[in-house]
mmCIF file of C-alpha atoms in Angstrom:
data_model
loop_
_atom_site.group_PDB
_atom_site.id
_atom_site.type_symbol
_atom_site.label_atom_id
_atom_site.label_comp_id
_atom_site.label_asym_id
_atom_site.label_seq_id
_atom_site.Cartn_x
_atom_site.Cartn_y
_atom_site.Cartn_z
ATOM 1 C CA UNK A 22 -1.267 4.370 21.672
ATOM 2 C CA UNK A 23 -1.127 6.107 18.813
ATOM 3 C CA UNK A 24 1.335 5.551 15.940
ATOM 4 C CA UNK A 25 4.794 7.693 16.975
ATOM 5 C CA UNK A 26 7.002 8.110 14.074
ATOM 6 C CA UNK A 27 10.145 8.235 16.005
ATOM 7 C CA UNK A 28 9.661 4.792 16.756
ATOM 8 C CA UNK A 29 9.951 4.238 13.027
ATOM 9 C CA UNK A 30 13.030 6.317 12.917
ATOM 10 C CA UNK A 31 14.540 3.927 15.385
ATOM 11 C CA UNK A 32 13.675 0.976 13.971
ATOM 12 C CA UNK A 33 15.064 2.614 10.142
ATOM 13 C CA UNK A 34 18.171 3.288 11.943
ATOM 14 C CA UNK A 35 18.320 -0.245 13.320
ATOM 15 C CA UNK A 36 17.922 -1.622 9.869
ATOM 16 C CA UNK A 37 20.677 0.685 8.613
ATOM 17 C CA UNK A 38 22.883 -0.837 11.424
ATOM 18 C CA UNK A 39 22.259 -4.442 10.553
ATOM 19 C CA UNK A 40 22.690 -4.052 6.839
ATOM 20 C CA UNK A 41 26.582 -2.363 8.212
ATOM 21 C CA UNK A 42 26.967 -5.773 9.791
ATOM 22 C CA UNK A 43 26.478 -7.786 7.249
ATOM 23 C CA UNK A 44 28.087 -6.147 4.733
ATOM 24 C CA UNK A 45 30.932 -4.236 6.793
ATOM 25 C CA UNK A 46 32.797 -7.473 7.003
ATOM 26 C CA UNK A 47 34.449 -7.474 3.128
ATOM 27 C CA UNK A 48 36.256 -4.165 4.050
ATOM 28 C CA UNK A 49 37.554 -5.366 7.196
ATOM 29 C CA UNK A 50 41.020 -5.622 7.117
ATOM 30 C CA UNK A 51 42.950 -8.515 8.424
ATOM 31 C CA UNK A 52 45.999 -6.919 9.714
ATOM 32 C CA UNK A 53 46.486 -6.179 13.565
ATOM 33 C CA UNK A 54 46.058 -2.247 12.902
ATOM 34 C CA UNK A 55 43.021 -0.197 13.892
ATOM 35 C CA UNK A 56 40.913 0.244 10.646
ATOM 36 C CA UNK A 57 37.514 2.697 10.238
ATOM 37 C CA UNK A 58 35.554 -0.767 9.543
ATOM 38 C CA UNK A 59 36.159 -2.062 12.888
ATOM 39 C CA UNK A 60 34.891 1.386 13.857
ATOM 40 C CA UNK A 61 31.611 0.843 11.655
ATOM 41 C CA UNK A 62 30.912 -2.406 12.537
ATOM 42 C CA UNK A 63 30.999 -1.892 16.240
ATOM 43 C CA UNK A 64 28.990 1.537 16.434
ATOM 44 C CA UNK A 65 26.574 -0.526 14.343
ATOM 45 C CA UNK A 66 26.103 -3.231 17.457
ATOM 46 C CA UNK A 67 23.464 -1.566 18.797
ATOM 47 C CA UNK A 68 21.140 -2.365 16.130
ATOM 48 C CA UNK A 69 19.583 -6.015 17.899
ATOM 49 C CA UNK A 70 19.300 -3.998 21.416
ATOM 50 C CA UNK A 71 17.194 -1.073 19.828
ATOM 51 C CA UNK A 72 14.629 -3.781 18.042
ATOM 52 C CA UNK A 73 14.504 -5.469 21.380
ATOM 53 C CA UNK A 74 13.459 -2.468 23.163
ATOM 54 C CA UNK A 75 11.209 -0.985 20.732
ATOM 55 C CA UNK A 76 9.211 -4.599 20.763
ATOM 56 C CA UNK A 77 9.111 -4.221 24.648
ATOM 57 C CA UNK A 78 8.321 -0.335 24.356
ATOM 58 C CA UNK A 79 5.488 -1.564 22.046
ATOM 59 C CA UNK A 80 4.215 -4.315 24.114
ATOM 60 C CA UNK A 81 4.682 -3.236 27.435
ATOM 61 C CA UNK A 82 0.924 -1.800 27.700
ATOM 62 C CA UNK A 83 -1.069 -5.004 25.365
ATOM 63 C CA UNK A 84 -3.155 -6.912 27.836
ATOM 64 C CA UNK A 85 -4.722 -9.721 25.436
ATOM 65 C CA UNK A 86 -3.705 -12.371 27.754
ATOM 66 C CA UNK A 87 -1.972 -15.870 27.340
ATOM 67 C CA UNK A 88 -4.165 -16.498 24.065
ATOM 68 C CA UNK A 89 -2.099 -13.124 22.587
ATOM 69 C CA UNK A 90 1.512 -14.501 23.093
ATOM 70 C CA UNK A 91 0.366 -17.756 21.867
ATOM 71 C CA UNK A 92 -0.945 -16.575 18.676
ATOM 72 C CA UNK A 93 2.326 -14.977 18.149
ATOM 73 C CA UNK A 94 4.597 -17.682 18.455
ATOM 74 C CA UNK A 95 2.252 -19.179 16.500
ATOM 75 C CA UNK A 96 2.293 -17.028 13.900
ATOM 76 C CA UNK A 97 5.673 -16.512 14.145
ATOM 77 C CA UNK A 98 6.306 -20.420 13.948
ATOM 78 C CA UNK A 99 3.938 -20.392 10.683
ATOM 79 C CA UNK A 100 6.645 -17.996 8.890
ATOM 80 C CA UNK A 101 9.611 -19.408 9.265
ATOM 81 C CA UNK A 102 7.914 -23.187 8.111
ATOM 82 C CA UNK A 103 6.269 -21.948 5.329
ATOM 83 C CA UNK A 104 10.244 -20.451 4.219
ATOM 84 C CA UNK A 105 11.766 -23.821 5.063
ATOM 85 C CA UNK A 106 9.226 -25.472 3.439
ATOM 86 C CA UNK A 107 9.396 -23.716 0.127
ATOM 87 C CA UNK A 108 12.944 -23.720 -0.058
ATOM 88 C CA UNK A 109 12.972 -27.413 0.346
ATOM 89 C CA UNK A 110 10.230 -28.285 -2.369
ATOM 90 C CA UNK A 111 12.967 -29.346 -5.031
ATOM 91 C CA UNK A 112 14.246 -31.656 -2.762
ATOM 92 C CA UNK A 113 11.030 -32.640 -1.653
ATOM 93 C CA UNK A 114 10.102 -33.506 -4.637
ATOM 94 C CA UNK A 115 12.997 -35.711 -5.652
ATOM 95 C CA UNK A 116 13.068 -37.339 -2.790
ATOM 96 C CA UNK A 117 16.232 -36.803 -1.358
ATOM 97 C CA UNK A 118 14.982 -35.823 1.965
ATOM 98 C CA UNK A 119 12.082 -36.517 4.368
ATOM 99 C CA UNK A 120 9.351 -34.658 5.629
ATOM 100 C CA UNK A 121 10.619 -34.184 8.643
ATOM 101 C CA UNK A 122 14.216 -31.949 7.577
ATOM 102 C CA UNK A 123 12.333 -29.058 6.908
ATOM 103 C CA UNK A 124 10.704 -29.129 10.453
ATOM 104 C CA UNK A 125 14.000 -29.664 11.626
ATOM 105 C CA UNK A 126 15.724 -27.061 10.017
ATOM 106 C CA UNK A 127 13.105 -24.290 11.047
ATOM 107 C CA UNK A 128 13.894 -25.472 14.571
ATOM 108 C CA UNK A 129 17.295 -24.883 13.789
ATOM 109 C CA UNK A 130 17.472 -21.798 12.388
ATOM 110 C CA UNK A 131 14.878 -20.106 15.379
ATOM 111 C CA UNK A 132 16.947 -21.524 17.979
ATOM 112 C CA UNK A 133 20.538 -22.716 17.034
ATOM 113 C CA UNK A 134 21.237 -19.873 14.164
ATOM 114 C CA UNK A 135 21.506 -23.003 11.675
ATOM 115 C CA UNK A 136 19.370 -24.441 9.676
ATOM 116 C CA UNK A 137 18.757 -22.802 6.151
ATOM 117 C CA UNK A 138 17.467 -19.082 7.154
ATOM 118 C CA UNK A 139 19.998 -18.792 10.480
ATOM 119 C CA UNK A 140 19.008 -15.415 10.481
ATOM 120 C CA UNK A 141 15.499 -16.018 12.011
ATOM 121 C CA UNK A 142 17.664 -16.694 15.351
ATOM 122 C CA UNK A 143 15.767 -13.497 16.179
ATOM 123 C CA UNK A 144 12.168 -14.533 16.164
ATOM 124 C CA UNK A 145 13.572 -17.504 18.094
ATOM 125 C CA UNK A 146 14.462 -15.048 21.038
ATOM 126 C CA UNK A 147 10.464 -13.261 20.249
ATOM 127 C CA UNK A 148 9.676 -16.951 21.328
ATOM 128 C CA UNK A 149 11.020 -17.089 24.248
ATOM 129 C CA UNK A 150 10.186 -13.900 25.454
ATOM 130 C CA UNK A 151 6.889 -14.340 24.150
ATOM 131 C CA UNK A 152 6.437 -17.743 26.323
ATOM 132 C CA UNK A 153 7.746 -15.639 29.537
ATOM 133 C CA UNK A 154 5.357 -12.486 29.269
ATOM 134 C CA UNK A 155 1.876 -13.980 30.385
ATOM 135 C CA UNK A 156 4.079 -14.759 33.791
ATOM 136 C CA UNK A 157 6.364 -11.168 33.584
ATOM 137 C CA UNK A 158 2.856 -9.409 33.191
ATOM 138 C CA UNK A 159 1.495 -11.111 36.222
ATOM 139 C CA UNK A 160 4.115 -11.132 38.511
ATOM 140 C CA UNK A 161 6.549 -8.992 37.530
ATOM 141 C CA UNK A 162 5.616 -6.299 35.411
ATOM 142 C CA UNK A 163 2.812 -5.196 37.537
ATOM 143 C CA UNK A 164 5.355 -4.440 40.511
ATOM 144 C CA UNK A 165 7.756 -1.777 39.615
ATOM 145 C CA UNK A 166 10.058 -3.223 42.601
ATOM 146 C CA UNK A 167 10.009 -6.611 41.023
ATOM 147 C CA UNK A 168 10.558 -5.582 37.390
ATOM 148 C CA UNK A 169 13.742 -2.951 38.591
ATOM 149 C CA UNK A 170 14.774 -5.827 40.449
ATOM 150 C CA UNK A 171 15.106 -8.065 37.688
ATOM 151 C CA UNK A 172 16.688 -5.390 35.691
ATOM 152 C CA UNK A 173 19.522 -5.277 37.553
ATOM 153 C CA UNK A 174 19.724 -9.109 37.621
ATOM 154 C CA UNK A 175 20.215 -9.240 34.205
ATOM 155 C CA UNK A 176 22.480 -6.846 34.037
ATOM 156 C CA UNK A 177 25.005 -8.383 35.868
ATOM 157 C CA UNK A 178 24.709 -11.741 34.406
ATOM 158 C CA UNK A 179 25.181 -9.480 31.691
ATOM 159 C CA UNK A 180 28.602 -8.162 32.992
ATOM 160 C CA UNK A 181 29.567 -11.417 34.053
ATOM 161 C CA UNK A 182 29.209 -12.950 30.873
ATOM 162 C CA UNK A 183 31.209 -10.520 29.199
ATOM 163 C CA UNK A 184 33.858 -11.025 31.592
ATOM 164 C CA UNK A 185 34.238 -14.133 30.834
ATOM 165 C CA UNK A 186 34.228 -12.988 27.177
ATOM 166 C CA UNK A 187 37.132 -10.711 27.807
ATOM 167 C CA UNK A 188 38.746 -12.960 29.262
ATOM 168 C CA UNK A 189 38.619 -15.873 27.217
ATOM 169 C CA UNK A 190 39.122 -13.717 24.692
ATOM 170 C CA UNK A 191 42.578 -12.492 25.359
ATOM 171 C CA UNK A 192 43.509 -15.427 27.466
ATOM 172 C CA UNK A 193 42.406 -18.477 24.986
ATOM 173 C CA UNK A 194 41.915 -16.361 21.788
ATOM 174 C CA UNK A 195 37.990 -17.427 21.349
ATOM 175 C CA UNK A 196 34.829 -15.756 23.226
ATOM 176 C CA UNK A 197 32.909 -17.488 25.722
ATOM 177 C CA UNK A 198 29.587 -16.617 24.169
ATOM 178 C CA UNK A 199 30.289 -17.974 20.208
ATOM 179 C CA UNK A 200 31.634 -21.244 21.479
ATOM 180 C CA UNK A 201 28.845 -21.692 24.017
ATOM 181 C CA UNK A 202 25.562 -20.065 23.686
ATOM 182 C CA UNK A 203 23.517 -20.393 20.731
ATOM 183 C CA UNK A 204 22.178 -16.655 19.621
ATOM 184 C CA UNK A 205 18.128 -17.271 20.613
ATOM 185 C CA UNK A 206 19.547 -18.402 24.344
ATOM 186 C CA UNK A 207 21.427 -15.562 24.828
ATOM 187 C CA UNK A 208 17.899 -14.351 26.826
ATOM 188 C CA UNK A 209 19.893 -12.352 29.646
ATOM 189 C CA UNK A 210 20.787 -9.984 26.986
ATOM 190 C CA UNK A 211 17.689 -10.005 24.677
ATOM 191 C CA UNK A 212 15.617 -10.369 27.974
ATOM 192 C CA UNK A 213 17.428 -7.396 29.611
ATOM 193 C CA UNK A 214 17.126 -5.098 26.231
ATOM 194 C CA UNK A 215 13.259 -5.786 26.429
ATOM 195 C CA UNK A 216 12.693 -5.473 29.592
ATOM 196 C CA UNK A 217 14.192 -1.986 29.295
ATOM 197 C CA UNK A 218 11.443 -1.048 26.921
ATOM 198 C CA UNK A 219 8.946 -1.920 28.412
ATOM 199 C CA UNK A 220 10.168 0.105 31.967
ATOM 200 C CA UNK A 221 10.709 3.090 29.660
ATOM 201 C CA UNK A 222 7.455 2.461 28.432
ATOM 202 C CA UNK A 223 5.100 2.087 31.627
ATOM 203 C CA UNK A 224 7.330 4.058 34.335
ATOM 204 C CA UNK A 225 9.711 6.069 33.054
ATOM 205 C CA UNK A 226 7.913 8.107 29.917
ATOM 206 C CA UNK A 227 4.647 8.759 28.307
ATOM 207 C CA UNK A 228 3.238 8.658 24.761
ATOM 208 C CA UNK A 229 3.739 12.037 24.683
ATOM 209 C CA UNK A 230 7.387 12.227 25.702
ATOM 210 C CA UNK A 231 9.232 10.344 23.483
ATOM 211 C CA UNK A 232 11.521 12.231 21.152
ATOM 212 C CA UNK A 233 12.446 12.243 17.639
ATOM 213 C CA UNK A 234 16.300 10.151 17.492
ATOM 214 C CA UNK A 235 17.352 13.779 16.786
ATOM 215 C CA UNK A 236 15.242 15.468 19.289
ATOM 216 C CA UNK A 237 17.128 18.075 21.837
ATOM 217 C CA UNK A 238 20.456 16.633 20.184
ATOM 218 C CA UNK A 239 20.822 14.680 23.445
ATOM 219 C CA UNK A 240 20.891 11.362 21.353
ATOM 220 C CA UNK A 241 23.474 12.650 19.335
ATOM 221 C CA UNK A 242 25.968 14.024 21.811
ATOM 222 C CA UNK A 243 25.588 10.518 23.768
ATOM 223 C CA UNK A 244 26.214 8.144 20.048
ATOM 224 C CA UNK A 245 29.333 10.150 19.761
ATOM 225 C CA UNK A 246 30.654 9.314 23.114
ATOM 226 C CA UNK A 247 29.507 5.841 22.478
ATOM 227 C CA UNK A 248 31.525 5.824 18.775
ATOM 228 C CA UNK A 249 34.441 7.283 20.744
ATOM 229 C CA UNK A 250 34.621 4.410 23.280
ATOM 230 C CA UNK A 251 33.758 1.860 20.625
ATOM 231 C CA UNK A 252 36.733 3.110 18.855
ATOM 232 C CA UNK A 253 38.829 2.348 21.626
ATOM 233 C CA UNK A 254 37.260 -0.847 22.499
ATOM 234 C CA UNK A 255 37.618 -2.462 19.093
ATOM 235 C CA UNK A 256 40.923 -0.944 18.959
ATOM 236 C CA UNK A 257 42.031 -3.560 21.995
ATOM 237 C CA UNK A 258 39.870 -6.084 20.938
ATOM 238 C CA UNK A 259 40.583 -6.186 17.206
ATOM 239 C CA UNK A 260 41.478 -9.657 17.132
ATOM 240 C CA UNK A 261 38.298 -11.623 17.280
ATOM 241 C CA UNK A 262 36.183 -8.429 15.970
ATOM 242 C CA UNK A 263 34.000 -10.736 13.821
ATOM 243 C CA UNK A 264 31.705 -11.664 17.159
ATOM 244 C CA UNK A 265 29.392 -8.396 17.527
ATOM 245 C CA UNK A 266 27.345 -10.008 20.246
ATOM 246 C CA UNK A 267 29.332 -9.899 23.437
ATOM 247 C CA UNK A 268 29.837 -5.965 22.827
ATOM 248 C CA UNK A 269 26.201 -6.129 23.310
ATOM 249 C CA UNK A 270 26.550 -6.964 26.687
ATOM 250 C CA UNK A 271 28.637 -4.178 27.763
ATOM 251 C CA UNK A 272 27.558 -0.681 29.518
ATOM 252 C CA UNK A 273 28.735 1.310 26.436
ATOM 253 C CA UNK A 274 25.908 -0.401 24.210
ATOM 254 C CA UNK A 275 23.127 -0.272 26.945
ATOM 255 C CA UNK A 276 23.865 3.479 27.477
ATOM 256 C CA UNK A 277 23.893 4.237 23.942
ATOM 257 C CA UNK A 278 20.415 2.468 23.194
ATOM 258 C CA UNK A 279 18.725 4.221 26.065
ATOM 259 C CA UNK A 280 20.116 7.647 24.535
ATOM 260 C CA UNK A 281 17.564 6.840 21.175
ATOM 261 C CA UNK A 282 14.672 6.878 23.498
ATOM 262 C CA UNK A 283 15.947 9.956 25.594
ATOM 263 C CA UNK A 284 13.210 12.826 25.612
#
């Protein structure tokens, strides 16, 4: 497949989104009134969906085998070590800790979002996913039936879950998914998101089809809708607006990332 620069321009859009999220939050105001940063920080949500599905767009037609998935966890568990590692050589050195806390705390920050980098929770999900494909190629992948079926069985333990977020949400004032589940085992979502590339990938496009995010304007009209109803839906949920990832889970976000990939 050769090299498709909208692809790029998704993934420079997601980047754009990410740095809203983590920057977004010292203009957020505090009061119980709708303010334009709860606005920004939820049309920016869709940022971890569209790097899922590009990764499974990308993927979806590499057939390297077991050894392939391997050597990226592998590599992927090299990285984050080698971080840990140098940011603990002070202490290292001193003494004040064992060899062992830095293997710890790159376990931690792939799979709990601890450790010292808790940002690499997303190469903990690549993982996961990673471990699952050699089995998703051969049994479900292959068989469009299969792989549309577990689409839609991810979707609802999607919409489940962020019932359950909702509710919890207004009823206990905390969500479901920040008390519970750890970011890399949120798979249903980051599963689902993947998944999704790799259909639009193998059955439902071509190299040739894919669009620039501007292409047709057809992306555009749909991310308006999408900041319209995000509007509304951070306007109710204002309260706990600092958890990003159960708006993930919700039709609005899936809708909108499938619009950057319309041709």
């Amino acid at each position: 497949m050769d090299r498709d620069i909208s692809l790029d321009a998704i993934k420079l859009v997601a980047c754009i989104f990410v740095c809203t999220l983590h920057t977004i939050g010292m203009f957020m105001s505090e009061s119980s009134d709708f303010h334009l940063s709860y606005l920004l920080f939820y049309m920016s949500g869709i940022a971890v969906p569209l790097f899922f599905m590009v990764n499974g767009f990308l993927l979806a037609p590499k057939d390297g085998g077991m050894k392939y998935y391997y050597r990226k966890i592998f590599n992927i568990v090299k990285i984050v070590c080698v971080f840990t590692f140098i940011f603990d050589i002070p202490k290292l050195v001193r003494g004040d800790i064992s060899i062992l806390i830095p293997f710890k705390q790159a376990c931690s920050s792939l799979f709990f979002q601890g450790g010292v980098f808790p940002v690499f929770w997303f190469l903990g999900s690549l993982i996961f996913i990673y471990a699952l494909m050699p089995f998703l190629k051969k049994y479900i992948i292959s068989i469009r039936t299969r792989l549309y079926g577990l689409l839609l069985f991810l979707s609802v333990l999607q919409f489940i879950i962020y019932t359950c977020d909702i509710y919890t949400n207004y009823v206990y004032s905390f969500i479901f998914e920040n008390v519970y589940i750890p970011q890399s085992f949120r798979l249903y979502s980051h599963l689902m998101y993947f998944l999704l590339g790799v259909c639009l990938r193998l059955y439902l496009t071509d190299s040739n089809m894919l669009k620039n995010v501007i292409g047709r304007g057809k992306a555009v009209l749909c991310y308006i809708i999408y900041i319209l109803c995000a509007a509304l839906i951070c306007y109710l949920l204002y309260r706990n607006v600092g958890a990003i990832e159960y708006f993930q889970n919700s039709i609005i976000c899936v809708l909108a990332s499938l619009s950057f990939f319309w041709a």
